[in-house]
Amino acid sequence: MNIHEYQAKALLKSYGAPVAAGVAIFKAEEAEAAAKQLPGPVYVVKSQIHAGGRGKGKFKELAPDAKGGVRVVKTIEEVVTNAKEMLGNTLVTKQTGPAGKQVNRLYIEDGASIARELYLSILVDRSVGRVAFVVSTEGGMDIETVAEETPEKIVTVAIDPDAGVTAEDSARLSDALELEGVARGQASMLFPLLYKAFIEKDMSLLEINPLVVLTDGNIRVLDAKLSIDGNAMFRHPELLELRDLTEEDDKEIEASKYDLAYVALDGNIGCMVNGAGLAMATMDIIKLYGAEPANFLDVGGGASKEKVTAAFKIITADPAVKGILVNIFGGIMKCDVIAEGVLAAVTEVGLKVPLVVRLEGTNVELGKKIISESGLNVIPADNLDDAAQKIVAAVKGS
Ligand code: ADP
Ligand code: MG
């Protein structure tokens, strides 16, 4: 689960991280009062969307030369006019995709006088099986570009889970960031507290880009992007309250209610599959035969009829879906349960597009019998290859 920058900053502040004063607003009318709470003389109006690259982003509805999604201004009047211009419009950044994201919240923040912009992130480094800090002196720009052009400017420090962030780790990080004096002292406090927040809140990623050294020598967390491991959300009811459903796909929200692993995609073949590996293979083979999957969906090993019904409904409700491929290997999952789930869903919502069903494994004969006796217009398939060719042909023919 992702949260907004202002929420992430409030969280990090509760651990003692240095962040600027700021106020989140939902309506342009709140802009003036928000800015009046800040010291000035510089204010920053920041779009709150779950995507980075906002500063260099473009608003769809505004002129191409209009300013981006992060605006530095010098008066309260400008805070208000910029808030009016930004709220409700669609911001397109490198990370949003061409559709962009509607800006429904703004963060009005105290402007910083910046001397240096640095990069810092904490992530789970699978190659060493540890949580690691990734830092670079090249902050403010996207780290993928730095990794491509000047990989030597990125330093990774993996943390021993028993020892936590040691003085030695801190020194290595500060050296890599070329921090001296006051900033270095503050950083030696910052690294362990960020690590503590990361572990305690079950984060999968914490990215601070930029972490800045101010002209007065102090350091400050200027941007914060964080993701919480979805599998650990049950431990953090306080964080669940920060969830912003407007940032999520409706179909994915519905799927999460039934504990289905579902990701919406851009194609037109809806897939209902059990097992992540089989789901990936199904997507691959659809592509191989020249079409695109509309979703990734893993109904799981021991899904109930209710879960299968819900999954099928989510797929059929998507207007982009022009055909459905049910591809099930009944290991723990029984084929007759799948068949009954499909039947229940079709009875409830109808079937307007071609449906190819490939069943294999436990109770396969019973499953096939349920489908064939249902009177449904189903195209049966015998194996994955056959199934993919049939659904692609059916979708292209329609
Ligand atoms: P994004 O990464 O989505 O573009 P950032 O929060 O990193 O958004 O802001 C982009 C840039 O805007 C920063 O690199 C920094 O130069 C500037 N900026 C952001 N917040 C402030 C602030 N409070 N004061 C001064 N400059 C800021
Ligand atoms: Mg940033």
Coordinates of C-alpha atoms and ligand atoms in Angstrom, one line a residue:
M1 CA 0.0 0.0 0.0
N2 CA 1.3 3.5 -0.9
I3 CA 0.6 6.7 1.0
H4 CA 0.9 10.3 0.1
E5 CA 4.0 12.4 0.7
Y6 CA 2.4 14.5 3.4
Q7 CA 1.3 11.4 5.3
A8 CA 4.8 9.8 4.9
K9 CA 6.4 13.0 6.3
A10 CA 4.0 13.0 9.3
L11 CA 5.0 9.4 9.9
L12 CA 8.7 10.1 9.6
K13 CA 8.3 13.2 11.8
S14 CA 6.8 11.0 14.6
Y15 CA 10.1 9.1 14.6
G16 CA 12.1 12.3 14.8
A17 CA 13.0 13.0 11.2
P18 CA 13.5 16.7 10.2
V19 CA 10.7 17.7 7.9
A20 CA 9.3 21.1 7.0
A21 CA 6.1 22.6 8.3
G22 CA 3.2 22.0 6.0
V23 CA -0.5 21.7 5.7
A24 CA -2.5 19.4 3.4
I25 CA -5.6 20.8 1.7
F26 CA -8.5 19.3 -0.3
K27 CA -10.1 22.6 -1.6
A28 CA -8.6 25.8 -3.0
E29 CA -10.6 27.8 -0.4
E30 CA -8.3 26.2 2.3
A31 CA -5.1 27.4 0.6
E32 CA -4.9 30.9 2.2
A33 CA -5.5 29.6 5.8
A34 CA -2.9 26.9 5.2
A35 CA -0.2 29.2 3.9
K36 CA -0.8 31.6 6.8
Q37 CA 0.2 28.9 9.2
L38 CA 3.6 28.7 7.6
P39 CA 6.6 31.0 8.3
G40 CA 7.2 32.1 4.7
P41 CA 8.7 33.9 2.8
V42 CA 8.8 31.0 0.4
Y43 CA 6.0 28.5 0.0
V44 CA 5.8 25.3 -2.1
V45 CA 2.5 24.0 -3.5
K46 CA 2.9 20.2 -4.0
S47 CA 0.5 17.9 -5.8
Q48 CA -0.3 14.8 -3.7
I49 CA -0.6 11.8 -6.0
H50 CA 0.9 8.3 -5.6
A51 CA 3.6 8.9 -8.2
G52 CA 6.9 10.6 -8.4
G53 CA 8.3 13.0 -11.0
R54 CA 5.7 15.6 -10.0
G55 CA 8.0 18.5 -10.3
K56 CA 8.7 17.8 -14.0
G57 CA 5.1 16.6 -14.6
K58 CA 2.6 18.4 -16.9
F59 CA -1.1 19.1 -16.3
K60 CA -3.2 17.8 -19.1
E61 CA -5.7 20.6 -18.9
L62 CA -3.2 23.4 -18.8
A63 CA -1.0 25.0 -21.5
P64 CA 2.2 22.9 -22.3
D65 CA 4.4 25.7 -20.8
A66 CA 2.4 25.9 -17.5
K67 CA 4.4 25.0 -14.4
G68 CA 4.5 21.4 -13.1
G69 CA 3.1 19.6 -10.1
V70 CA 5.5 21.2 -7.5
R71 CA 5.5 25.0 -7.5
V72 CA 7.7 27.3 -5.5
V73 CA 6.1 30.7 -4.9
K74 CA 6.8 33.8 -2.8
T75 CA 3.4 35.1 -1.7
I76 CA 0.3 33.8 -0.1
E77 CA -1.7 35.1 -3.1
E78 CA 0.4 33.0 -5.4
V79 CA -0.3 29.9 -3.2
V80 CA -4.0 30.5 -3.7
T81 CA -3.8 31.1 -7.5
N82 CA -1.6 28.0 -8.0
A83 CA -3.8 25.9 -5.8
K84 CA -6.8 26.9 -7.9
E85 CA -4.9 26.0 -11.1
M86 CA -3.7 22.6 -9.9
L87 CA -6.6 21.1 -7.9
G88 CA -8.9 18.8 -9.9
N89 CA -6.6 18.7 -12.9
T90 CA -4.7 15.7 -14.2
L91 CA -1.0 15.5 -13.7
V92 CA 1.1 13.3 -16.1
T93 CA 4.5 12.3 -14.9
K94 CA 7.1 9.7 -15.8
Q95 CA 5.5 7.4 -13.3
T96 CA 1.8 7.9 -13.9
G97 CA 1.6 6.6 -17.4
P98 CA -0.1 8.7 -20.2
A99 CA -3.5 8.7 -18.4
G100 CA -2.0 10.7 -15.5
K101 CA -3.6 11.1 -12.1
Q102 CA -6.1 13.6 -10.9
V103 CA -4.8 15.9 -8.2
N104 CA -7.3 15.9 -5.3
R105 CA -5.0 17.0 -2.5
L106 CA -2.2 19.6 -2.2
Y107 CA 0.5 19.9 0.4
I108 CA 1.4 23.5 1.1
E109 CA 4.9 23.4 2.5
D110 CA 7.5 25.8 3.9
G111 CA 10.0 26.6 1.2
A112 CA 13.6 25.4 1.9
S113 CA 16.7 27.2 1.0
I114 CA 18.6 24.3 -0.6
A115 CA 22.4 24.0 -0.8
R116 CA 22.6 20.3 -2.0
E117 CA 20.0 17.7 -3.0
L118 CA 20.9 14.1 -2.1
Y119 CA 19.2 10.7 -2.7
L120 CA 18.4 8.2 0.0
S121 CA 16.3 5.1 -0.1
I122 CA 15.8 2.0 2.0
L123 CA 14.6 -1.2 0.4
V124 CA 14.7 -4.9 0.7
D125 CA 17.8 -6.0 -1.2
R126 CA 17.0 -9.6 -2.2
S127 CA 20.5 -10.2 -3.6
V128 CA 21.9 -10.0 0.0
G129 CA 18.8 -10.9 1.9
R130 CA 18.9 -7.7 3.9
V131 CA 17.4 -4.3 4.2
A132 CA 19.8 -1.9 2.5
F133 CA 20.3 1.9 2.2
V134 CA 20.9 3.2 -1.3
V135 CA 22.4 6.7 -1.4
S136 CA 23.8 9.1 -3.9
T137 CA 25.0 12.6 -4.1
E138 CA 22.8 13.0 -7.2
G139 CA 19.5 13.8 -5.6
G140 CA 16.5 15.5 -7.1
M141 CA 16.8 13.6 -10.4
D142 CA 15.4 10.2 -11.0
I143 CA 17.6 7.4 -9.7
E144 CA 17.1 5.2 -12.8
T145 CA 18.9 7.9 -14.8
V146 CA 21.8 8.1 -12.3
A147 CA 22.0 4.3 -12.3
E148 CA 22.3 4.3 -16.1
E149 CA 24.6 7.2 -16.6
T150 CA 26.8 7.3 -13.5
P151 CA 26.3 4.0 -11.6
E152 CA 29.5 4.7 -9.5
K153 CA 27.6 7.5 -7.8
I154 CA 25.2 5.1 -6.2
V155 CA 26.3 3.5 -3.0
T156 CA 24.5 0.6 -1.3
V157 CA 25.0 -0.3 2.4
A158 CA 23.2 -3.5 3.6
I159 CA 22.2 -3.6 7.3
D160 CA 22.9 -6.5 9.6
P161 CA 19.4 -7.2 11.2
D162 CA 21.0 -8.1 14.5
A163 CA 23.2 -5.0 14.8
G164 CA 20.9 -2.5 13.2
V165 CA 22.5 0.7 11.7
T166 CA 26.0 0.8 13.3
A167 CA 28.2 3.8 13.6
E168 CA 30.3 2.3 10.8
D169 CA 27.2 2.1 8.5
S170 CA 26.4 5.7 9.3
A171 CA 29.9 6.8 8.5
R172 CA 29.9 4.9 5.2
L173 CA 26.6 6.5 4.2
S174 CA 27.8 10.0 5.3
D175 CA 31.0 9.6 3.3
A176 CA 29.1 8.5 0.3
L177 CA 26.8 11.6 0.6
E178 CA 29.9 13.8 1.3
L179 CA 28.3 15.1 4.6
E180 CA 30.4 17.2 7.0
G181 CA 29.9 19.1 10.2
V182 CA 26.4 19.7 11.5
A183 CA 24.8 17.8 8.6
R184 CA 26.9 14.8 9.3
G185 CA 26.0 14.8 12.9
Q186 CA 22.3 15.0 12.1
A187 CA 22.6 12.3 9.4
S188 CA 24.0 9.9 12.0
M189 CA 20.7 10.3 14.0
L190 CA 18.6 10.2 10.8
F191 CA 19.8 6.9 9.4
P192 CA 18.9 4.8 12.4
L193 CA 15.5 6.4 12.9
L194 CA 14.6 5.9 9.3
Y195 CA 15.7 2.3 9.6
K196 CA 13.6 1.9 12.8
A197 CA 10.5 3.4 11.0
F198 CA 11.1 1.1 8.0
I199 CA 11.2 -2.1 10.2
E200 CA 8.4 -1.2 12.6
K201 CA 6.0 -0.2 9.9
D202 CA 6.8 -3.1 7.6
M203 CA 7.8 -0.9 4.7
S204 CA 8.9 -2.4 1.4
L205 CA 10.3 0.9 0.2
L206 CA 11.2 4.3 1.6
E207 CA 12.5 6.8 -0.8
I208 CA 13.7 10.3 0.1
N209 CA 14.5 12.2 -3.1
P210 CA 15.7 14.7 -2.3
L211 CA 17.2 14.7 1.2
V212 CA 18.6 18.2 1.3
V213 CA 21.4 20.1 3.0
L214 CA 20.0 23.6 3.7
T215 CA 22.0 26.7 3.2
D216 CA 22.2 27.0 7.0
G217 CA 23.9 23.5 7.2
N218 CA 20.9 21.5 8.5
I219 CA 19.5 18.5 6.7
R220 CA 15.8 18.1 5.8
V221 CA 13.6 15.4 4.3
L222 CA 12.2 17.2 1.3
D223 CA 10.3 14.5 -0.4
A224 CA 9.1 11.1 0.9
K225 CA 7.6 8.2 -0.9
L226 CA 6.8 5.0 1.0
S227 CA 5.2 1.7 0.5
I228 CA 4.0 -0.6 3.2
D229 CA 4.1 -4.4 2.5
G230 CA 0.5 -5.3 1.7
N231 CA 0.9 -8.7 3.5
A232 CA 1.6 -6.8 6.8
M233 CA -1.3 -4.4 6.7
F234 CA -3.2 -6.5 9.3
R235 CA -0.5 -5.3 11.8
H236 CA -1.1 -1.7 11.0
P237 CA -4.7 -0.6 11.3
E238 CA -3.4 3.0 11.9
L239 CA -1.8 3.0 8.5
L240 CA -4.9 1.5 6.8
E241 CA -6.6 4.8 7.6
L242 CA -4.2 6.6 5.3
R243 CA -5.3 4.5 2.3
D244 CA -6.5 6.7 -0.5
L245 CA -9.0 4.7 -2.6
T246 CA -9.1 7.3 -5.3
E247 CA -5.5 6.4 -6.1
E248 CA -6.4 2.7 -6.7
D249 CA -8.1 0.9 -9.5
D250 CA -11.8 0.1 -8.7
K251 CA -11.5 -3.5 -9.8
E252 CA -8.4 -3.9 -7.7
I253 CA -10.2 -2.5 -4.6
E254 CA -13.1 -5.0 -5.2
A255 CA -10.6 -7.9 -5.7
S256 CA -8.8 -7.0 -2.4
K257 CA -12.2 -7.4 -0.5
Y258 CA -12.1 -11.1 -1.6
D259 CA -8.4 -11.5 -1.0
L260 CA -7.8 -12.1 -4.7
A261 CA -4.4 -11.3 -6.3
Y262 CA -5.6 -9.1 -9.1
V263 CA -3.8 -6.5 -11.2
A264 CA -5.6 -4.6 -13.9
L265 CA -3.8 -4.4 -17.3
D266 CA -4.4 -2.7 -20.6
G267 CA -5.4 -5.6 -22.9
N268 CA -8.8 -7.2 -23.7
I269 CA -8.6 -10.8 -22.7
G270 CA -9.8 -11.4 -19.1
C271 CA -7.9 -14.2 -17.4
M272 CA -9.0 -16.3 -14.4
V273 CA -6.2 -18.5 -13.3
N274 CA -5.0 -20.3 -10.2
G275 CA -1.4 -19.9 -9.1
A276 CA 0.8 -17.0 -9.8
G277 CA 3.2 -19.0 -12.1
L278 CA 0.3 -20.3 -14.2
A279 CA -1.1 -16.8 -14.4
M280 CA 2.2 -15.4 -15.7
A281 CA 2.5 -18.3 -18.2
T282 CA -1.1 -17.6 -19.3
M283 CA -0.4 -13.9 -19.9
D284 CA 2.8 -14.8 -21.8
I285 CA 1.1 -17.2 -24.1
I286 CA -1.7 -14.8 -24.8
K287 CA 0.9 -12.3 -25.9
L288 CA 2.7 -15.0 -27.9
Y289 CA -0.5 -15.5 -30.0
G290 CA -0.7 -11.7 -30.6
A291 CA -3.2 -10.5 -28.0
E292 CA -2.9 -8.7 -24.7
P293 CA -4.2 -9.8 -21.2
A294 CA -6.7 -7.5 -19.5
N295 CA -5.5 -8.5 -16.1
F296 CA -3.4 -10.7 -13.9
L297 CA -5.6 -12.8 -11.6
D298 CA -4.6 -15.5 -9.3
V299 CA -7.7 -16.9 -7.5
G300 CA -5.4 -18.8 -5.1
G301 CA -5.0 -22.4 -4.2
G302 CA -8.1 -23.2 -2.2
A303 CA -10.5 -20.7 -3.5
S304 CA -14.2 -21.1 -2.5
K305 CA -17.1 -20.9 -5.0
E306 CA -17.8 -17.3 -3.6
K307 CA -14.3 -16.2 -4.4
V308 CA -14.4 -17.6 -7.9
T309 CA -17.8 -15.9 -8.5
A310 CA -16.4 -12.6 -7.3
A311 CA -13.4 -13.0 -9.5
F312 CA -15.5 -13.8 -12.6
K313 CA -17.7 -10.8 -11.9
I314 CA -14.8 -8.4 -11.6
I315 CA -13.5 -9.7 -15.0
T316 CA -16.9 -9.4 -16.7
A317 CA -17.6 -5.9 -15.3
D318 CA -14.5 -4.6 -17.2
P319 CA -15.8 -3.1 -20.5
A320 CA -12.4 -3.5 -22.0
V321 CA -12.7 -7.3 -21.7
K322 CA -13.7 -8.8 -25.1
G323 CA -13.1 -12.5 -24.2
I324 CA -12.3 -14.6 -21.1
L325 CA -9.9 -17.4 -20.6
V326 CA -10.4 -19.6 -17.5
N327 CA -7.2 -21.6 -17.1
I328 CA -7.2 -23.8 -14.0
F329 CA -5.0 -26.6 -12.8
G330 CA -6.8 -28.3 -10.0
G331 CA -4.2 -29.3 -7.5
I332 CA -5.6 -28.2 -4.2
M333 CA -8.3 -26.3 -6.1
K334 CA -11.0 -28.6 -7.4
C335 CA -12.2 -28.2 -11.0
D336 CA -15.8 -28.6 -10.0
V337 CA -15.6 -25.7 -7.6
I338 CA -14.3 -23.5 -10.4
A339 CA -17.0 -24.7 -12.7
E340 CA -19.7 -23.9 -10.2
G341 CA -18.2 -20.5 -9.5
V342 CA -18.2 -19.6 -13.2
L343 CA -21.7 -20.9 -13.5
A344 CA -23.0 -18.9 -10.5
A345 CA -21.3 -15.7 -11.8
V346 CA -22.7 -16.1 -15.4
T347 CA -26.2 -16.8 -14.0
E348 CA -26.0 -13.6 -12.1
V349 CA -24.3 -11.2 -14.5
G350 CA -24.7 -12.9 -17.9
L351 CA -22.0 -13.6 -20.5
K352 CA -21.6 -11.2 -23.4
V353 CA -18.2 -12.2 -24.6
P354 CA -16.6 -15.5 -25.7
L355 CA -15.4 -17.8 -22.9
V356 CA -12.7 -20.4 -23.2
V357 CA -12.3 -22.9 -20.4
R358 CA -9.3 -25.1 -19.8
L359 CA -9.6 -27.4 -16.8
E360 CA -7.0 -29.9 -15.7
G361 CA -6.4 -31.9 -12.5
T362 CA -8.6 -32.8 -9.5
N363 CA -12.2 -33.5 -10.4
V364 CA -11.6 -32.4 -14.0
E365 CA -14.3 -34.7 -15.4
L366 CA -16.9 -33.4 -12.9
G367 CA -15.9 -29.9 -13.7
K368 CA -16.2 -30.4 -17.5
K369 CA -19.6 -32.1 -17.0
I370 CA -21.0 -29.2 -14.9
I371 CA -19.9 -26.8 -17.7
S372 CA -21.1 -28.9 -20.6
E373 CA -24.5 -29.5 -19.0
S374 CA -25.0 -25.9 -18.1
G375 CA -26.0 -24.9 -21.6
L376 CA -23.4 -22.1 -21.4
N377 CA -21.8 -21.1 -24.7
V378 CA -18.3 -22.2 -23.6
I379 CA -15.4 -23.1 -25.9
P380 CA -13.6 -26.0 -24.3
A381 CA -9.8 -26.3 -24.6
D382 CA -7.5 -29.2 -23.8
N383 CA -4.2 -27.5 -23.0
L384 CA -2.7 -24.1 -22.4
D385 CA -1.6 -23.7 -26.0
D386 CA -4.9 -24.7 -27.5
A387 CA -6.8 -22.4 -25.0
A388 CA -4.7 -19.4 -25.8
Q389 CA -5.1 -19.8 -29.6
K390 CA -8.9 -20.3 -29.2
I391 CA -9.4 -17.2 -27.0
V392 CA -7.2 -15.0 -29.2
A393 CA -9.1 -16.2 -32.3
A394 CA -12.5 -15.6 -30.7
V395 CA -11.5 -12.1 -29.6
K396 CA -10.1 -11.2 -33.0
G397 CA -13.1 -12.6 -34.8
S398 CA -15.6 -10.6 -32.7
Ligands
ADP1 P1 8.9 14.9 -7.2 O1 10.0 14.0 -6.9 O2 7.6 14.2 -7.3 O3 9.1 15.8 -8.4 P2 9.7 16.6 -5.0 O4 9.0 16.7 -3.7 O5 11.0 15.8 -5.0 O6 8.7 16.0 -6.0 O7 9.9 18.0 -5.5 C1 10.7 18.3 -6.7 C2 11.7 19.3 -6.5 O8 11.1 20.5 -6.0 C3 12.7 18.9 -5.5 O9 13.8 18.2 -6.0 C4 13.2 20.3 -4.9 O10 14.1 20.9 -5.8 C5 11.9 21.2 -5.0 N1 11.2 21.2 -3.8 C6 10.3 20.3 -3.3 N2 9.9 20.7 -2.0 C7 10.5 21.8 -1.7 C8 10.5 22.7 -0.6 N3 9.7 22.5 0.5 N4 11.3 23.8 -0.7 C9 12.0 24.1 -1.8 N5 12.1 23.3 -2.8 C10 11.3 22.2 -2.8
MG2 MG 11.2 13.7 -5.4

